[in-house]
Amino acid sequence: MSAERHMLTIDQVKAGDVVPAFTVDVSATTVVLGALASRDWRPMHHDKDFAVQRNGVKDIFLNTPAQAAWFERYITDWTGPAGRLGRMKFRMKDSVFAGDRMVFRGVVEQVETDATGCSWVDVALSLKVGEKLVTSCAARVAIPANASDNPWKRRGENWKP
Amino acid sequence: MSELPSEVQSWIGQVRYEEETEFDVERGYIFTTCSSVQNGNPLFWDDQVAQELTGGPIAPPTMLSVWFRPHHWAPGRTKPLQPLQVHFDLKEKLDLPEAIMTDNEIVFAEPVRPGDRLRTRQILRSVSDPKTTKLGKGRFWVIEVEYLNQRDELVGRESYTGFGYRRSEA
């Protein structure tokens, strides 16, 4: 299994490249799974009455760590397991509710190798529901320079995300 | 424009709520999290891949905050503890009953591994002047959380921007 795994290397990526889109239909179960997996017991992530009556929104909605986990999955589906997240910044402009269809998209903004020799890809990501941009995300991910490189081996001064 | 209470002003830049997670990092939650988002990354499911790439199993980096969220109940606890307590302190002190998170930035350092016991600390970085959004009137704030492992190695740093508000009357 490991010998055949997918591995994106830096020579295969350039600015402007598009990360294949990824679509997820969000159910109440999706929201609750994400909340429980991230140990988030707050009621707006499992109790529709609370979400509607207290928060004034239409349904229960994905919590922040669950969105982060979905973005991570989207990124590493593209890079393969050798891809190592260095930094993620996301801005939630709206919420993803049960019943929504979320679509993840990404565009490579920059490819660079830092002073330590680590190869970085900066990706601009979006999560949309319909035409509405719900969350934007800027991710910086280290990928191997070549088939024998491994960003996960970097530590201390050799890891500067 | 209402002034920021002096007590809240004094919290800015102050290290608060230094605490250890309530349990060791464990694989059950790693599998549960991967399953919740259908993340099939073999790094988290295949021990051989984990050994080759990371010298053994690790947690998905974005699980950083999961490990410091308290149990909803524990023996002897009279009321639920809140994760990111500074956020809830701000809601209470500023009398803002509702709140959402708008921005989140995470910088990942050393990988988190099963068996690790993490420590966290929260630092309030800023509180805005009162703002009005479509949700209501309130304030934005920025809270930073640092995560260290049992060897005092930084495993990550997270920054949250929250908006505490009082709902607009229809």
Tab-separated table of C-alpha atoms in Angstrom:
chain	number	residue	atom	x	y	z
A	1	MET	CA	0.000	0.000	0.000
A	2	SER	CA	2.656	2.491	1.036
A	3	ALA	CA	4.785	1.875	-2.068
A	4	GLU	CA	1.938	2.962	-4.341
A	5	ARG	CA	0.609	5.893	-2.407
A	6	HIS	CA	-0.057	9.188	-4.106
A	7	MET	CA	2.678	11.806	-3.626
A	8	LEU	CA	2.586	15.324	-5.033
A	9	THR	CA	6.091	16.759	-5.459
A	10	ILE	CA	7.043	20.375	-5.951
A	11	ASP	CA	7.997	19.942	-9.606
A	12	GLN	CA	4.388	18.941	-10.319
A	13	VAL	CA	2.921	22.211	-9.020
A	14	LYS	CA	2.921	25.789	-10.280
A	15	ALA	CA	1.093	28.997	-9.468
A	16	GLY	CA	-2.367	29.029	-11.009
A	17	ASP	CA	-2.881	25.275	-10.764
A	18	VAL	CA	-6.383	24.307	-9.731
A	19	VAL	CA	-7.050	21.809	-6.955
A	20	PRO	CA	-9.870	19.513	-8.117
A	21	ALA	CA	-13.207	20.609	-6.650
A	22	PHE	CA	-14.773	18.484	-3.939
A	23	THR	CA	-18.452	18.385	-3.013
A	24	VAL	CA	-20.079	17.268	0.242
A	25	ASP	CA	-23.775	17.089	1.051
A	26	VAL	CA	-24.069	18.130	4.686
A	27	SER	CA	-26.664	16.364	6.791
A	28	ALA	CA	-27.539	16.830	10.443
A	29	THR	CA	-25.412	13.738	11.015
A	30	THR	CA	-22.431	15.418	9.320
A	31	VAL	CA	-22.749	18.376	11.673
A	32	VAL	CA	-23.146	16.231	14.784
A	33	LEU	CA	-20.289	13.904	13.788
A	34	GLY	CA	-18.000	16.905	13.389
A	35	ALA	CA	-19.065	18.431	16.698
A	36	LEU	CA	-18.662	15.211	18.686
A	37	ALA	CA	-15.349	14.301	17.019
A	38	SER	CA	-14.018	17.693	18.055
A	39	ARG	CA	-15.556	17.448	21.544
A	40	ASP	CA	-17.710	20.510	20.978
A	41	TRP	CA	-20.819	20.058	23.103
A	42	ARG	CA	-22.374	23.441	22.396
A	43	PRO	CA	-26.050	23.066	21.474
A	44	MET	CA	-26.019	25.013	18.209
A	45	HIS	CA	-24.121	22.088	16.720
A	46	HIS	CA	-26.672	19.436	17.688
A	47	ASP	CA	-29.912	21.107	18.809
A	48	LYS	CA	-31.936	22.677	16.011
A	49	ASP	CA	-34.389	24.394	18.373
A	50	PHE	CA	-31.515	26.097	20.156
A	51	ALA	CA	-29.859	27.132	16.885
A	52	VAL	CA	-33.083	28.632	15.571
A	53	GLN	CA	-34.424	30.214	18.729
A	54	ARG	CA	-31.209	31.366	20.403
A	55	ASN	CA	-28.828	31.948	17.522
A	56	GLY	CA	-31.483	33.095	15.065
A	57	VAL	CA	-30.240	30.830	12.276
A	58	LYS	CA	-32.051	28.261	10.171
A	59	ASP	CA	-30.527	25.027	11.473
A	60	ILE	CA	-27.590	23.460	13.286
A	61	PHE	CA	-24.270	24.299	11.641
A	62	LEU	CA	-20.704	23.009	11.318
A	63	ASN	CA	-18.350	24.094	14.078
A	64	THR	CA	-14.924	25.610	13.442
A	65	PRO	CA	-12.779	22.502	14.091
A	66	ALA	CA	-14.994	20.438	11.791
A	67	GLN	CA	-14.506	22.963	8.999
A	68	ALA	CA	-10.756	22.811	9.627
A	69	ALA	CA	-10.880	19.021	9.397
A	70	TRP	CA	-12.768	19.199	6.097
A	71	PHE	CA	-10.180	21.648	4.697
A	72	GLU	CA	-7.332	19.423	5.872
A	73	ARG	CA	-8.906	16.423	4.201
A	74	TYR	CA	-9.364	18.402	0.965
A	75	ILE	CA	-5.717	19.533	0.969
A	76	THR	CA	-4.161	16.168	1.756
A	77	ASP	CA	-6.407	14.339	-0.699
A	78	TRP	CA	-4.569	16.496	-3.244
A	79	THR	CA	-1.011	16.299	-1.852
A	80	GLY	CA	-1.018	12.748	-0.553
A	81	PRO	CA	0.108	11.798	2.960
A	82	ALA	CA	3.570	13.324	2.588
A	83	GLY	CA	1.962	16.771	2.415
A	84	ARG	CA	2.413	18.494	5.770
A	85	LEU	CA	0.254	21.431	6.765
A	86	GLY	CA	2.249	24.371	8.035
A	87	ARG	CA	-0.389	27.009	8.431
A	88	MET	CA	-4.090	27.545	7.854
A	89	LYS	CA	-6.050	30.726	8.150
A	90	PHE	CA	-9.716	30.735	7.516
A	91	ARG	CA	-12.445	33.276	7.637
A	92	MET	CA	-16.016	32.234	8.143
A	93	LYS	CA	-18.372	34.676	6.493
A	94	ASP	CA	-21.443	32.546	7.024
A	95	SER	CA	-22.323	29.110	8.343
A	96	VAL	CA	-22.673	25.685	6.748
A	97	PHE	CA	-26.027	24.290	7.791
A	98	ALA	CA	-27.501	20.827	7.760
A	99	GLY	CA	-29.062	20.429	4.317
A	100	ASP	CA	-26.406	22.510	2.544
A	101	ARG	CA	-24.189	21.220	-0.250
A	102	MET	CA	-20.664	22.515	0.302
A	103	VAL	CA	-18.151	22.765	-2.520
A	104	PHE	CA	-14.425	23.121	-1.860
A	105	ARG	CA	-12.176	24.708	-4.471
A	106	GLY	CA	-8.521	25.707	-4.472
A	107	VAL	CA	-5.972	27.574	-6.558
A	108	VAL	CA	-2.206	27.496	-6.072
A	109	GLU	CA	-1.038	31.030	-5.355
A	110	GLN	CA	2.676	30.503	-4.864
A	111	VAL	CA	5.318	27.794	-4.931
A	112	GLU	CA	8.609	28.377	-3.158
A	113	THR	CA	11.547	26.743	-1.431
A	114	ASP	CA	12.647	28.383	1.810
A	115	ALA	CA	16.182	28.877	3.128
A	116	THR	CA	16.114	25.480	4.846
A	117	GLY	CA	15.258	23.736	1.575
A	118	CYS	CA	11.632	23.081	2.487
A	119	SER	CA	9.243	23.234	-0.484
A	120	TRP	CA	6.058	25.169	0.164
A	121	VAL	CA	2.799	25.591	-1.688
A	122	ASP	CA	0.435	28.418	-0.769
A	123	VAL	CA	-3.123	27.594	-1.736
A	124	ALA	CA	-6.180	29.854	-1.718
A	125	LEU	CA	-9.177	27.735	-0.850
A	126	SER	CA	-12.872	28.419	-0.744
A	127	LEU	CA	-15.912	26.709	0.666
A	128	LYS	CA	-19.107	27.714	-1.090
A	129	VAL	CA	-22.748	26.801	-0.649
A	130	GLY	CA	-24.426	27.538	-3.960
A	131	GLU	CA	-22.928	30.820	-5.114
A	132	LYS	CA	-22.367	32.012	-1.567
A	133	LEU	CA	-18.804	32.076	-0.266
A	134	VAL	CA	-19.095	30.688	3.241
A	135	THR	CA	-15.453	30.297	4.229
A	136	SER	CA	-12.197	31.368	2.628
A	137	CYS	CA	-8.985	29.638	3.649
A	138	ALA	CA	-5.328	30.327	3.013
A	139	ALA	CA	-3.210	27.233	3.521
A	140	ARG	CA	0.553	26.778	3.468
A	141	VAL	CA	1.544	23.187	2.960
A	142	ALA	CA	4.968	21.590	2.640
A	143	ILE	CA	5.305	18.925	-0.027
A	144	PRO	CA	8.318	16.829	-0.976
A	145	ALA	CA	10.939	18.326	-3.271
A	146	ASN	CA	11.334	14.885	-4.843
A	147	ALA	CA	10.401	11.279	-4.243
A	148	SER	CA	13.022	10.851	-1.514
A	149	ASP	CA	12.157	14.020	0.404
A	150	ASN	CA	9.848	13.991	3.431
A	151	PRO	CA	8.620	17.249	5.023
A	152	TRP	CA	7.536	15.331	8.133
A	153	LYS	CA	11.186	14.761	9.035
A	154	ARG	CA	11.722	18.480	9.546
A	155	ARG	CA	12.024	19.740	13.102
A	156	GLY	CA	13.065	22.862	14.984
A	157	GLU	CA	14.945	25.357	12.834
A	158	ASN	CA	14.223	23.306	9.720
A	159	TRP	CA	10.474	23.757	10.086
A	160	LYS	CA	9.374	27.345	9.561
A	161	PRO	CA	5.774	27.511	8.454
B	1	MET	CA	-19.091	54.689	22.314
B	2	SER	CA	-18.979	52.517	25.432
B	3	GLU	CA	-15.655	52.089	27.198
B	4	LEU	CA	-14.053	48.707	27.599
B	5	PRO	CA	-14.339	47.696	31.275
B	6	SER	CA	-10.994	48.040	33.041
B	7	GLU	CA	-11.037	44.399	34.097
B	8	VAL	CA	-11.314	43.303	30.456
B	9	GLN	CA	-8.650	45.839	29.475
B	10	SER	CA	-6.329	44.232	32.041
B	11	TRP	CA	-6.735	40.812	30.432
B	12	ILE	CA	-5.171	41.953	27.153
B	13	GLY	CA	-1.729	40.405	26.793
B	14	GLN	CA	-2.090	38.429	30.026
B	15	VAL	CA	-1.478	34.667	30.011
B	16	ARG	CA	-4.595	33.011	31.412
B	17	TYR	CA	-5.938	29.508	31.903
B	18	GLU	CA	-2.703	27.575	31.670
B	19	GLU	CA	-3.963	24.044	31.813
B	20	GLU	CA	-3.217	20.470	30.911
B	21	THR	CA	-5.567	18.441	28.778
B	22	GLU	CA	-7.854	16.081	30.677
B	23	PHE	CA	-6.612	12.963	28.905
B	24	ASP	CA	-3.712	11.746	26.802
B	25	VAL	CA	-3.905	12.061	23.048
B	26	GLU	CA	-5.400	8.810	21.846
B	27	ARG	CA	-6.127	7.087	18.579
B	28	GLY	CA	-9.854	6.589	19.144
B	29	TYR	CA	-10.439	10.291	18.684
B	30	ILE	CA	-8.060	10.360	15.731
B	31	PHE	CA	-10.090	7.666	13.975
B	32	THR	CA	-13.377	9.328	14.966
B	33	THR	CA	-12.238	12.654	13.543
B	34	CYS	CA	-10.972	11.139	10.293
B	35	SER	CA	-14.211	9.213	9.992
B	36	SER	CA	-16.325	12.324	10.604
B	37	VAL	CA	-14.903	13.958	7.468
B	38	GLN	CA	-14.226	10.731	5.549
B	39	ASN	CA	-10.499	11.451	5.602
B	40	GLY	CA	-8.830	8.335	4.203
B	41	ASN	CA	-5.277	9.672	4.489
B	42	PRO	CA	-3.248	6.465	5.089
B	43	LEU	CA	-0.998	8.382	7.451
B	44	PHE	CA	-3.789	8.058	10.037
B	45	TRP	CA	-5.057	4.576	9.186
B	46	ASP	CA	-2.025	2.575	8.051
B	47	ASP	CA	0.703	1.985	10.660
B	48	GLN	CA	3.271	1.156	7.986
B	49	VAL	CA	2.731	4.495	6.247
B	50	ALA	CA	2.809	6.288	9.604
B	51	GLN	CA	6.085	4.564	10.490
B	52	GLU	CA	7.667	5.464	7.163
B	53	LEU	CA	6.569	9.097	7.086
B	54	THR	CA	6.349	10.220	10.681
B	55	GLY	CA	8.070	7.529	12.740
B	56	GLY	CA	4.740	6.252	14.065
B	57	PRO	CA	1.122	7.361	14.355
B	58	ILE	CA	0.264	11.035	14.646
B	59	ALA	CA	-2.956	13.034	14.927
B	60	PRO	CA	-4.304	15.136	12.061
B	61	PRO	CA	-2.769	18.576	12.627
B	62	THR	CA	-6.144	20.327	12.635
B	63	MET	CA	-7.173	18.328	15.715
B	64	LEU	CA	-5.070	20.679	17.821
B	65	SER	CA	-7.994	22.225	19.675
B	66	VAL	CA	-9.746	18.898	20.214
B	67	TRP	CA	-7.358	17.822	22.932
B	68	PHE	CA	-8.062	20.708	25.268
B	69	ARG	CA	-11.833	20.622	25.115
B	70	PRO	CA	-13.046	19.508	28.552
B	71	HIS	CA	-15.458	16.705	29.254
B	72	HIS	CA	-19.041	17.926	29.391
B	73	TRP	CA	-19.283	16.403	32.854
B	74	ALA	CA	-16.817	14.958	35.332
B	75	PRO	CA	-17.152	13.751	38.947
B	76	GLY	CA	-17.273	16.631	41.398
B	77	ARG	CA	-17.723	19.260	38.747
B	78	THR	CA	-20.682	21.479	39.520
B	79	LYS	CA	-20.920	23.181	36.150
B	80	PRO	CA	-19.517	22.457	32.715
B	81	LEU	CA	-16.078	23.870	31.980
B	82	GLN	CA	-15.878	25.847	28.784
B	83	PRO	CA	-13.180	25.419	26.169
B	84	LEU	CA	-11.559	28.726	25.282
B	85	GLN	CA	-12.686	30.133	28.613
B	86	VAL	CA	-11.452	33.637	27.799
B	87	HIS	CA	-14.086	33.779	25.056
B	88	PHE	CA	-16.830	33.004	27.564
B	89	ASP	CA	-15.385	35.397	30.137
B	90	LEU	CA	-15.629	38.154	27.541
B	91	LYS	CA	-19.243	37.310	26.747
B	92	GLU	CA	-20.119	37.500	30.421
B	93	LYS	CA	-18.160	40.629	31.314
B	94	LEU	CA	-19.298	42.515	28.211
B	95	ASP	CA	-22.897	41.306	28.620
B	96	LEU	CA	-22.991	39.867	25.109
B	97	PRO	CA	-25.121	36.709	25.235
B	98	GLU	CA	-24.366	35.406	21.733
B	99	ALA	CA	-21.050	34.855	20.007
B	100	ILE	CA	-19.589	33.345	16.859
B	101	MET	CA	-16.059	32.711	15.620
B	102	THR	CA	-15.202	34.562	12.424
B	103	ASP	CA	-11.487	33.903	11.823
B	104	ASN	CA	-9.173	31.096	12.838
B	105	GLU	CA	-5.446	30.820	12.109
B	106	ILE	CA	-3.430	27.761	13.059
B	107	VAL	CA	0.326	27.323	12.808
B	108	PHE	CA	1.449	23.724	13.145
B	109	ALA	CA	4.758	22.764	14.749
B	110	GLU	CA	5.774	19.364	16.145
B	111	PRO	CA	3.308	16.583	15.268
B	112	VAL	CA	0.960	15.476	18.044
B	113	ARG	CA	1.228	11.772	18.811
B	114	PRO	CA	-0.901	9.243	20.721
B	115	GLY	CA	0.212	9.316	24.346
B	116	ASP	CA	1.123	12.981	24.299
B	117	ARG	CA	-0.230	15.120	27.099
B	118	LEU	CA	-0.635	18.688	25.969
B	119	ARG	CA	-0.649	21.947	27.853
B	120	THR	CA	-2.395	25.072	26.669
B	121	ARG	CA	-2.553	28.693	27.618
B	122	GLN	CA	-4.840	31.459	26.425
B	123	ILE	CA	-3.893	35.066	25.760
B	124	LEU	CA	-6.405	37.770	24.873
B	125	ARG	CA	-4.768	39.909	22.187
B	126	SER	CA	-7.383	42.564	21.446
B	127	VAL	CA	-10.987	43.706	21.856
B	128	SER	CA	-12.553	46.045	19.311
B	129	ASP	CA	-14.734	49.065	19.804
B	130	PRO	CA	-18.462	48.283	19.550
B	131	LYS	CA	-19.502	47.218	16.036
B	132	THR	CA	-22.848	46.547	14.412
B	133	THR	CA	-23.194	43.616	12.002
B	134	LYS	CA	-26.199	41.834	10.520
B	135	LEU	CA	-26.215	39.626	13.631
B	136	GLY	CA	-26.430	42.475	16.090
B	137	LYS	CA	-24.307	44.912	18.060
B	138	GLY	CA	-21.206	43.702	19.812
B	139	ARG	CA	-17.417	43.521	19.777
B	140	PHE	CA	-14.759	41.498	17.984
B	141	TRP	CA	-11.921	39.962	19.951
B	142	VAL	CA	-8.765	37.984	19.199
B	143	ILE	CA	-7.622	35.146	21.461
B	144	GLU	CA	-4.373	33.239	20.991
B	145	VAL	CA	-3.884	29.708	22.260
B	146	GLU	CA	-0.492	28.031	22.526
B	147	TYR	CA	-0.095	24.277	22.695
B	148	LEU	CA	2.936	22.483	24.133
B	149	ASN	CA	3.625	18.805	24.606
B	150	GLN	CA	5.050	17.048	27.667
B	151	ARG	CA	8.575	17.799	26.408
B	152	ASP	CA	7.764	21.535	26.284
B	153	GLU	CA	7.920	21.469	22.504
B	154	LEU	CA	5.536	23.792	20.731
B	155	VAL	CA	3.024	21.708	18.791
B	156	GLY	CA	0.978	24.622	17.543
B	157	ARG	CA	-0.351	28.091	17.979
B	158	GLU	CA	-3.897	29.089	17.229
B	159	SER	CA	-5.577	32.457	16.915
B	160	TYR	CA	-9.344	32.917	17.097
B	161	THR	CA	-11.329	36.002	16.190
B	162	GLY	CA	-14.719	36.007	17.859
B	163	PHE	CA	-17.691	38.333	17.631
B	164	GLY	CA	-19.788	38.600	20.772
B	165	TYR	CA	-23.118	40.289	20.216
B	166	ARG	CA	-26.611	41.032	21.339
B	167	ARG	CA	-29.188	40.157	18.702
B	168	SER	CA	-30.857	42.993	16.853
B	169	GLU	CA	-34.556	43.255	17.644
B	170	ALA	CA	-36.719	42.630	14.558
